Coordinates of C-alpha atoms in Angstrom, one line a residue:
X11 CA 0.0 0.0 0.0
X12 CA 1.7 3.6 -0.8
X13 CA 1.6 6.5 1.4
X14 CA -1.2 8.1 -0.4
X15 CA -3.4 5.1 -0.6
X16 CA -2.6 4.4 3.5
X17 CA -3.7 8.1 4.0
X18 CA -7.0 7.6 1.9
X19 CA -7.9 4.6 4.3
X20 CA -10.2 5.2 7.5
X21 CA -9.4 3.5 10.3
X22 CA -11.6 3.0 13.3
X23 CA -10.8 3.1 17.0
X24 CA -13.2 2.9 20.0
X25 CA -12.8 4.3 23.1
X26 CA -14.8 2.8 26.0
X27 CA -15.7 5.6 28.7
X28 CA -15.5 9.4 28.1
X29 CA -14.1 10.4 32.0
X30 CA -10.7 11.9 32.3
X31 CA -8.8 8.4 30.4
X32 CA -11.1 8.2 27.8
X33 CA -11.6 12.0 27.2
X34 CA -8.2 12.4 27.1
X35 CA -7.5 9.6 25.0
X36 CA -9.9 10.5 22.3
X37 CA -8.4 14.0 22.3
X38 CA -4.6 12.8 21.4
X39 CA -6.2 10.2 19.0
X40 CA -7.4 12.7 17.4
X41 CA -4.3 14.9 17.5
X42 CA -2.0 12.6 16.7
X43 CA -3.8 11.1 13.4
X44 CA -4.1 14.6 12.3
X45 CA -0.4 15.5 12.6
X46 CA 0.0 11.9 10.4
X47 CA -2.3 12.8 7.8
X48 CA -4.3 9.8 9.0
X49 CA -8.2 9.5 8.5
X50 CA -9.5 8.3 11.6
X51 CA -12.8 7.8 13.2
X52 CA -13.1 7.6 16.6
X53 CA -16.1 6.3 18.7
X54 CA -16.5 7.5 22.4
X55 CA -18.7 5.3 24.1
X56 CA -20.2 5.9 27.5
X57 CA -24.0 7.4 28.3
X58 CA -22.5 10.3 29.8
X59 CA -20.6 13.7 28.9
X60 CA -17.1 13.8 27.8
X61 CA -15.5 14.8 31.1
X62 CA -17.7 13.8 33.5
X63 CA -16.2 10.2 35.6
X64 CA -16.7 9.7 38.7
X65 CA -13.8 12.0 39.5
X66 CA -14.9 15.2 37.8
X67 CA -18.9 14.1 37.8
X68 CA -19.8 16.0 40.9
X69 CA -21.2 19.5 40.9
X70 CA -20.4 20.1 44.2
X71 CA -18.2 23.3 44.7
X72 CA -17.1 21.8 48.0
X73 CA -15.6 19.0 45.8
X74 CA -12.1 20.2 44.8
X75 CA -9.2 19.7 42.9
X76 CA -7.0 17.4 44.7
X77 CA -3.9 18.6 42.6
X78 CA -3.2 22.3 42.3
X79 CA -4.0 23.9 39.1
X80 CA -0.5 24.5 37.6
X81 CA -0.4 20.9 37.1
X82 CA -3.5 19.9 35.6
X83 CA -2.6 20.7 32.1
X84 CA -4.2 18.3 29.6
X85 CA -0.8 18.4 27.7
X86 CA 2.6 17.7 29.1
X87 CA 4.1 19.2 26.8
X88 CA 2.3 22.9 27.8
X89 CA 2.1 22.8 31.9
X90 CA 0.5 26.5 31.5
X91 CA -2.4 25.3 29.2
X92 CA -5.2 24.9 32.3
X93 CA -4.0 27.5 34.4
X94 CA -4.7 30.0 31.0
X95 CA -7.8 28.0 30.1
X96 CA -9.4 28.8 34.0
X97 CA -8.2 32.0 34.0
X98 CA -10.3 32.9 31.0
X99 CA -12.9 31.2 33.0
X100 CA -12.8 32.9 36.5
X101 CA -13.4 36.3 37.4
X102 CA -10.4 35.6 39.2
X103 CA -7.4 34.9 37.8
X104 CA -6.1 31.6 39.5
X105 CA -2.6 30.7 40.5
X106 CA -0.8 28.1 40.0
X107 CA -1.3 27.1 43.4
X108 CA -5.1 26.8 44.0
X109 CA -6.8 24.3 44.1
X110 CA -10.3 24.5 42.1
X111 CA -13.6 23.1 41.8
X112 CA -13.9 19.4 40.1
X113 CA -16.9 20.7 37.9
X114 CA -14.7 23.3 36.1
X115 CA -12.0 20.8 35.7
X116 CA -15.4 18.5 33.9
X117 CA -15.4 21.7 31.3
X118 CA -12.1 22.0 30.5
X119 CA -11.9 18.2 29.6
X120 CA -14.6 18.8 27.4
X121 CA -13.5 21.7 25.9
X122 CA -9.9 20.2 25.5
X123 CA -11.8 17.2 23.1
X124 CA -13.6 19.7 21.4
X125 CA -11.2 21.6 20.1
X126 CA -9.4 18.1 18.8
X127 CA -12.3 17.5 16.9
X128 CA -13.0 21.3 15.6
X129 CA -9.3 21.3 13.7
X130 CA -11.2 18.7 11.3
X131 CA -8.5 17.5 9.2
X132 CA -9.9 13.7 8.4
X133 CA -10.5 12.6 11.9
X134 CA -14.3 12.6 13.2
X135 CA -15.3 11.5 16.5
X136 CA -18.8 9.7 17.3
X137 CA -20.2 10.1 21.0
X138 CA -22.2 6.9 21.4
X139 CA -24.0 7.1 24.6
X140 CA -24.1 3.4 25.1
X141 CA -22.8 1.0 27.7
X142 CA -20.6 -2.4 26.3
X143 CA -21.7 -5.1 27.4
X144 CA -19.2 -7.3 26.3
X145 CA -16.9 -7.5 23.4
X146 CA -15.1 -10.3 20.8
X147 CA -11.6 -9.8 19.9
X148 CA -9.6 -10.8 17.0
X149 CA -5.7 -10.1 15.8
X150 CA -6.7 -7.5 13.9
X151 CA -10.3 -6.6 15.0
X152 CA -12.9 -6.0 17.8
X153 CA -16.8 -6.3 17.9
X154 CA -18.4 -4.6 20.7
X155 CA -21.2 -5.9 22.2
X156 CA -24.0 -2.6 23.2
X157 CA -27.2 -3.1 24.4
X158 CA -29.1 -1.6 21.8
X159 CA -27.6 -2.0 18.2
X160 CA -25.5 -4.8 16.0
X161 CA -22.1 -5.0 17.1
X162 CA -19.9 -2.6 16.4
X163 CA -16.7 -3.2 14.4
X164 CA -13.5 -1.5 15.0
X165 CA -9.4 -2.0 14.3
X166 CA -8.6 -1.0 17.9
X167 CA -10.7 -0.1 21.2
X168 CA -9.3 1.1 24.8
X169 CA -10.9 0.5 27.7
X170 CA -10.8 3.9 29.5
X171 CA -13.1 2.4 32.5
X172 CA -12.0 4.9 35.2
X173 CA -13.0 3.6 39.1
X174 CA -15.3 0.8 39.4
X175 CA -17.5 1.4 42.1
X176 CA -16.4 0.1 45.8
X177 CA -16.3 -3.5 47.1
X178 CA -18.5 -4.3 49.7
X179 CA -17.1 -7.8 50.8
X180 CA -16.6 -5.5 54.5
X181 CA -20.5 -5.7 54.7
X182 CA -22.7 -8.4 56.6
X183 CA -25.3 -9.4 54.5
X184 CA -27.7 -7.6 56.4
X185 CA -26.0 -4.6 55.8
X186 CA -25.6 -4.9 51.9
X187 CA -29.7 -5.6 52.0
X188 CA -30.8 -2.9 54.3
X189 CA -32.5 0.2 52.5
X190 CA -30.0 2.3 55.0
X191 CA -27.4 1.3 53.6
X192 CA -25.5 3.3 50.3
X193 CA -23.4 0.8 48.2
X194 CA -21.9 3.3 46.0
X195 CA -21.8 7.3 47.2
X196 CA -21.2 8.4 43.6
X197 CA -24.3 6.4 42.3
X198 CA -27.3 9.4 40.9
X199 CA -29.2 10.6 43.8
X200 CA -27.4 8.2 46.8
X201 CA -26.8 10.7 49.2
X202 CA -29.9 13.2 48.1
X203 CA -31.6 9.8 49.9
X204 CA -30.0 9.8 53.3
X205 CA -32.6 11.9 55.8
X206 CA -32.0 15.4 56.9
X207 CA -32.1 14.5 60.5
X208 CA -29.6 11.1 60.7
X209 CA -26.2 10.6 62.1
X210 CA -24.2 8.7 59.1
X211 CA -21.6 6.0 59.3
X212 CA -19.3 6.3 56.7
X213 CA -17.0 3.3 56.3
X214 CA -13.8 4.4 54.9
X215 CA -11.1 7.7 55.7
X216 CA -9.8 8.1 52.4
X217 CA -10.5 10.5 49.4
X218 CA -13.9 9.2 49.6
X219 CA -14.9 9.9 52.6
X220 CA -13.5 13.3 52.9
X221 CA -15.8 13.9 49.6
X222 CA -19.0 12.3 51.2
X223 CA -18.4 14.2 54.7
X224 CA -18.0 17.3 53.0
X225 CA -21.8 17.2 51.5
X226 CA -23.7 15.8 54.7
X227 CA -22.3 18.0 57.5
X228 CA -24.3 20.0 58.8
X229 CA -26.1 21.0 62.3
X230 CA -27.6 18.6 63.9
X231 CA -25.9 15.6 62.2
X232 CA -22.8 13.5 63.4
X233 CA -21.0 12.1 60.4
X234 CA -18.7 9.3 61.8
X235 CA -15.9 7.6 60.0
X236 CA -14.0 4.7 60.3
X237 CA -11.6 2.3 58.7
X238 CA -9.5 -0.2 59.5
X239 CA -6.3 2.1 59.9
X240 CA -8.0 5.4 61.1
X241 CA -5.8 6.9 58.6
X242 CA -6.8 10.2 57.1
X243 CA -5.6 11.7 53.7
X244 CA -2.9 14.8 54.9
X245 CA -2.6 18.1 53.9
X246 CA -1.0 19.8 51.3
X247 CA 1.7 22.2 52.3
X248 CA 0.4 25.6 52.6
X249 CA 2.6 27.4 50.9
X250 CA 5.2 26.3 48.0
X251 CA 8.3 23.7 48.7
X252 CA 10.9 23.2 47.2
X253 CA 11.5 20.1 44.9
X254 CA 14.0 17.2 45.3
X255 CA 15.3 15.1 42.7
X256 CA 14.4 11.5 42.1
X257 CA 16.3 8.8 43.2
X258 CA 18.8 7.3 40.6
X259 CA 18.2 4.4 39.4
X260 CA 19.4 1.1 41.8
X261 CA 18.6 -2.1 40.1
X262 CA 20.1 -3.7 43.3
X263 CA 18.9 -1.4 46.2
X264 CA 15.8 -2.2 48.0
X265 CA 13.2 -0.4 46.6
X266 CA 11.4 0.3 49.9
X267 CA 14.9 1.1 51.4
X268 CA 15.6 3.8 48.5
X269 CA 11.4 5.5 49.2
X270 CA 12.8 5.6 52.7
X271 CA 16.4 7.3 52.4
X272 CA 14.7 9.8 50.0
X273 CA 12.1 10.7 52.7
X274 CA 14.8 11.0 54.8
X275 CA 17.0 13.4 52.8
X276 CA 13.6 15.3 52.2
X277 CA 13.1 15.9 55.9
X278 CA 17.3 16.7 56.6
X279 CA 17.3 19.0 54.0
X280 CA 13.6 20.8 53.7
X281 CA 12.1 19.9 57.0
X282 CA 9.4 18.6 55.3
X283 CA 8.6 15.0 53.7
X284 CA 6.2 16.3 51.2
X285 CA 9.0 17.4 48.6
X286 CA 10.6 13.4 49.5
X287 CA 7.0 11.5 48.3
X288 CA 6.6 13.8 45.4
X289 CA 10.6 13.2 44.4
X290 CA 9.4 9.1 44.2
X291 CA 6.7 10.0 41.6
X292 CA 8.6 9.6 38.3
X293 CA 10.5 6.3 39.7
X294 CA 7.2 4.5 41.5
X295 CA 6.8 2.5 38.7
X296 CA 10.1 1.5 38.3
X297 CA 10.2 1.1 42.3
X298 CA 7.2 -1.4 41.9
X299 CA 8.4 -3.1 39.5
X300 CA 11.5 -4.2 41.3
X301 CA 9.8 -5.9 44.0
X302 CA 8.7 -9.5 43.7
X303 CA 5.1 -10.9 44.1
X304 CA 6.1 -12.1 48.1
X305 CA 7.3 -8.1 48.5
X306 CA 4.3 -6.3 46.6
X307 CA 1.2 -8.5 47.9
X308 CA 3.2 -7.1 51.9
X309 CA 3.6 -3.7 50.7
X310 CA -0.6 -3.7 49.9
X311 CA -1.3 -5.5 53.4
X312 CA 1.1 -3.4 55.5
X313 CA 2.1 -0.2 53.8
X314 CA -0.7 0.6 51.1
X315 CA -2.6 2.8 53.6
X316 CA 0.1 4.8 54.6
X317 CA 1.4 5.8 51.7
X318 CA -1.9 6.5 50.3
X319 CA -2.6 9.4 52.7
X320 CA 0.8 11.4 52.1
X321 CA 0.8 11.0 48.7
X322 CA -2.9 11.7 47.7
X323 CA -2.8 15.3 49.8
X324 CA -6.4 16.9 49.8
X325 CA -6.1 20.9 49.9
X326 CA -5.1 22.9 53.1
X327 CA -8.8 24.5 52.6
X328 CA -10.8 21.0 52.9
X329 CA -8.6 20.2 55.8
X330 CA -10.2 23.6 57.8
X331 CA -13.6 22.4 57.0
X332 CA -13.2 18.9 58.4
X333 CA -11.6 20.4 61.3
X334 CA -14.2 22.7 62.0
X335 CA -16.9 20.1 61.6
X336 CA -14.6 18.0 64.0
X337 CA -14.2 20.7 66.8
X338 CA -18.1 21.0 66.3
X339 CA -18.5 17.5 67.4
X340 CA -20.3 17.0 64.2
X341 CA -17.4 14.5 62.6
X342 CA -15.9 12.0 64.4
X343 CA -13.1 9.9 63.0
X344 CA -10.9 6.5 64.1
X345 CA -10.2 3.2 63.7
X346 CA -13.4 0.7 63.1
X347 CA -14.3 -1.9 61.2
X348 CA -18.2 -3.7 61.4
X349 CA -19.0 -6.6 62.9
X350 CA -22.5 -6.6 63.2
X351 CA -25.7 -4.9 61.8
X352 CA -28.9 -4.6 63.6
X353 CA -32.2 -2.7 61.8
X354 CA -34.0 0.0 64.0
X355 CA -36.9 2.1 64.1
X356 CA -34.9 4.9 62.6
X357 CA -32.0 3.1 60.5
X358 CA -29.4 1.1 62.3
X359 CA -27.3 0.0 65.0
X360 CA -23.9 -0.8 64.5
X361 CA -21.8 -2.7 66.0
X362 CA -18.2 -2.1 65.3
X363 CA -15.3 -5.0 66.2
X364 CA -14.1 -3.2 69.3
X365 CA -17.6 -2.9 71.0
X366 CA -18.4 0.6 69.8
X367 CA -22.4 1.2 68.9
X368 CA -23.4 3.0 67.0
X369 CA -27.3 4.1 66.4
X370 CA -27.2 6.1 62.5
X371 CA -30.2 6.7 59.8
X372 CA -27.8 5.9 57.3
X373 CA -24.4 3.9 56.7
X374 CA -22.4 4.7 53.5
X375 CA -19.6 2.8 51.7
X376 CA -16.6 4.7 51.3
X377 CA -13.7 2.0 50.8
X378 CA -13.1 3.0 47.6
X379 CA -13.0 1.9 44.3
X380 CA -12.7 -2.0 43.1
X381 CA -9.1 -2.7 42.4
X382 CA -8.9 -6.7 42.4
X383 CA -10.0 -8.4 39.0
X384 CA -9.8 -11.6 40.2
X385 CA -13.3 -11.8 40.6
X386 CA -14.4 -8.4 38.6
X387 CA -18.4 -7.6 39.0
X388 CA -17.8 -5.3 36.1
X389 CA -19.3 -7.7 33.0
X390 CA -17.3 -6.4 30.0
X391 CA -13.5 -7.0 32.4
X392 CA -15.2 -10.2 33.0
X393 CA -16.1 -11.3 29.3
X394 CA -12.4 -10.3 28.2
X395 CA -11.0 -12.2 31.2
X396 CA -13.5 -15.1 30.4
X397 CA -12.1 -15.3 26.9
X398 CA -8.7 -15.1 27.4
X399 CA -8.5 -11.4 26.1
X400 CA -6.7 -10.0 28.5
X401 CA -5.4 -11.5 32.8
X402 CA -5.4 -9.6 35.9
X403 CA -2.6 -7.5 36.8
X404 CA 0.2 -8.5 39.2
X405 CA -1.5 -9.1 43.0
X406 CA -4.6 -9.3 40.7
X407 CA -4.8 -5.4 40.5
X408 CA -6.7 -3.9 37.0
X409 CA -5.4 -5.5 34.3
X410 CA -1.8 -7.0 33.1
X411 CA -0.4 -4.1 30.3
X412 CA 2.8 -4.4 28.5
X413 CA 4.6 -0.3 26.6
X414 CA 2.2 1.8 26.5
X415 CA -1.0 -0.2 28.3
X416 CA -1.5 -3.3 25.8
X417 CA -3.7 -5.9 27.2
X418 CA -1.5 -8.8 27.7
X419 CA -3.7 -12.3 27.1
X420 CA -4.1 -15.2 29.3
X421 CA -1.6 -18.3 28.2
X422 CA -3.4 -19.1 24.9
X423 CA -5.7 -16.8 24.6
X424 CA -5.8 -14.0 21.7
X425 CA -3.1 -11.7 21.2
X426 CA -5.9 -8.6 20.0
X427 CA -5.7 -4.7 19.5
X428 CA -6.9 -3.7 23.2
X429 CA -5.7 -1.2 25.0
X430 CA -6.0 0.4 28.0
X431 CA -4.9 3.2 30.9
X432 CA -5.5 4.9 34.0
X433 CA -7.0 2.8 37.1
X434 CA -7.2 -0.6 35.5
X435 CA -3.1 -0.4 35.1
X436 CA -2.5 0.0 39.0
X437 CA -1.1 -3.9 39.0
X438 CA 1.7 -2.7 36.7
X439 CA 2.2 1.1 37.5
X440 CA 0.8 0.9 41.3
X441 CA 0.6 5.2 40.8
X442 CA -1.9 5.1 37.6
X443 CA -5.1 7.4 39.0
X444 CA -3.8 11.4 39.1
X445 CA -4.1 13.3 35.7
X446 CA -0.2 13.6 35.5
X447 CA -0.3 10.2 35.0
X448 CA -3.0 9.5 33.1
X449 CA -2.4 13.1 30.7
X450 CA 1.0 11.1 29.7
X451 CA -0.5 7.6 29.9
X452 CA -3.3 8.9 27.0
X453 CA -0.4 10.4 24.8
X454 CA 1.9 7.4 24.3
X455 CA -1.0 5.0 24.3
X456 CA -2.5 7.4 21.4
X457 CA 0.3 7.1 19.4
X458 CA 1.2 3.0 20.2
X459 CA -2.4 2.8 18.8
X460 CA -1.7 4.5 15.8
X461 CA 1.3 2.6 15.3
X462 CA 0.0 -0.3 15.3
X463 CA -2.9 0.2 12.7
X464 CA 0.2 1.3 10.5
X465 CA 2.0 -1.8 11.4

């Protein structure tokens, strides 16, 4: 085939789920084929908005940006291109250093797509509010399976699936059937349901919770939390730290030893162990990687937690809310985990492992999303698992990828164009959820995808 006939053909590429991975992806698709001369056609299927996951769906104000704006550029190749975007926005001109409402950040995804698909150029892109329901995968082909037309055909899909909602193997059965009980917080409507009037249990101190306790606090109301650790997200620094470099590279150090001496260094040097974490993000990966299945499946059972909460920081003005609420008596917070569930009049009693009751209208799950695909409720990671089109990840986490997030097949199974990013490459990446990593993720999986329908 010569260039000019290879420029005339269309190829077809399918991105499942338009949050942040998908969104993004479909925009450097896009991008990308342009720049080649390619004609592509790209189908974005989910039934809602480009933009709007579950990490950019609310439309909360309370609900903020968890990374400060100077670094939520769409493009890492133009850190500024946010920070100019929400300037134009706000009557305010933001700096880098705020931290801004999850709804605008919904926009500017969307408005980041639409101008990919504006510039024209032979690329098109097809919005297909649908939900897959399963898919069939060949060497050089997929057929997606949606609910309410023939399958659809394309030379390449992704699987931009985001978070899956939270496991609730925690809950007693007669917890998981009570009508007081929310499965899923970011479900339409859950927490519009919970009465005025109720104390809440909210199972879970993480990111989650911190969202969920920001919308039901109020007079009146004690919102209690618990987990297993007690463990609460920290701060951000107030003010601006100075940066440390990464680690060189060790093939024969301890991994957990080198996160540790760079910590360390952090706090000699800056008095601080912020700049230390933040040093270990270009090299977690790597870090990760080094450790064998005995070390990784220890770090996740003993260390997980903790390095959860200092290196997913919530903003310095969400930390004054809780803490108001929490010198108002009206948030409680500590180590809990339930043991038993007793209906009442008004809701429930619950009984926690270390004897605590506790007498609520309402208890909500807040242990965050589904990471194990062992045994994945979600039906289309279960019909590619099924058919030996793709495995679970190392310790069973998302999905096994190989470069740039290709699907690696079971033993036998089919070696097929599937890609994907974000969340469901945590078993691989461990660090696969902030945009940083998923703005970079989108670009080289954009282009490997391209590649390979040249190939």
């Amino acid at each position: 085939m010569t260039g000019s006939q290879e420029a005339q053909q269309t190829h077809h590429v399918a991105v499942i789920g338009a949050g942040a991975s998908g969104t993004l992806t479909a925009a450097r698709l896009l991008q990308h084929a342009r720049e080649r001369r390619l004609r592509l056609d790209v189908r974005l299927i989910d039934p809602s908005d480009a933009g709007r996951g579950v990490a950019y769906g609310t439309d909360d104000p309370r609900h903020l940006l968890n990374v400060p704006a100077g670094k939520m550029s769409a493009y890492g190749e133009d850190p500024g291109h946010f920070l100019r975007w929400a300037t134009e926005q706000e009557p305010t001109a933001p700096a880098p250093g705020d931290f801004l409402p999850r709804r605008l950040y919904r926009r500017y995804l969307a408005e980041v797509l639409a101008h990919q698909v504006a510039h024209g150029g032979g690329v098109r892109l097809h919005h297909l509010r649908e939900r897959v329901l399963g898919l069939t995968a060949g060497p050089r082909e997929v057929a997606l399976r949606l609910p309410t037309e023939a399958p659809l055909h394309a030379d390449a899909a992704v699987l931009a699936l985001g978070n899956f909602p939270p496991t609730l193997g925690w809950a007693p059965p007669e917890l998981r059937d009570s009508p007081h009980f929310t499965a899923d917080p970011w479900a339409p409507g859950a927490l519009a349901a919970i009465p005025e009037d109720a104390d809440v249990l909210l199972v879970g101190t993480g990111l989650t919770m911190v969202d969920v306790a920001l919308v039901l606090d109020r007079p009146g109301r004690v919102v209690h939390a618990v987990s297993r650790h007690g463990l609460l997200p920290h701060p951000h620094a107030a003010g601006e730290l100075p940066t440390l470099a990464p680690p060189l590279p060790d093939e024969s150090g301890d991994p957990r030893a080198t996160a540790i001496r760079q910590i360390a260094t952090s706090l000699h040097l800056h008095g601080d162990w912020r700049p230390g974490v933040d040093s270990l993000r270009p090299v977690t990966a790597a870090l990760w990687q080094r450790l064998d299945p005995a070390a990784r499946a220890r770090f996740l059972a003993e260390d997980l937690r903790h390095w959860e909460v200092h290196r997913h920081r919530i903003p310095t003005h969400t930390v004054a809310v809780l803490d108001r609420a929490r010198a108002a008596d009206r948030l409680r917070t500590g180590r809990g985990e339930v043991a038993r569930v007793v209906p009442t009049a008004a809701g429930l009693k619950v009984e926690l492992v270390d004897g605590t009751a506790l007498e609520v209208g309402a208890v909500v799950n807040c242990t965050g999303a589904q990471a194990d695909f062992r045994r994945p409720d979600d039906p289309l990671v279960a019909d590619l698992i099924a058919s030996g089109a793709a495995r679970p990840g190392p310790c069973g986490l998302g999905l096994d990828t190989v470069g740039a997030g290709r699907l690696v097949p079971a033993p036998g199974g089919p070696a097929a164009p599937l890609w994907t990013l974000g969340p469901l490459r945590r078993g691989n990446l461990l660090e696969t959820t902030a945009v940083p990593e998923i703005r970079d993720q989108a670009d080289s999986l954009a282009r490997a995808v391209l590649d390979s329908l040249l190939g």
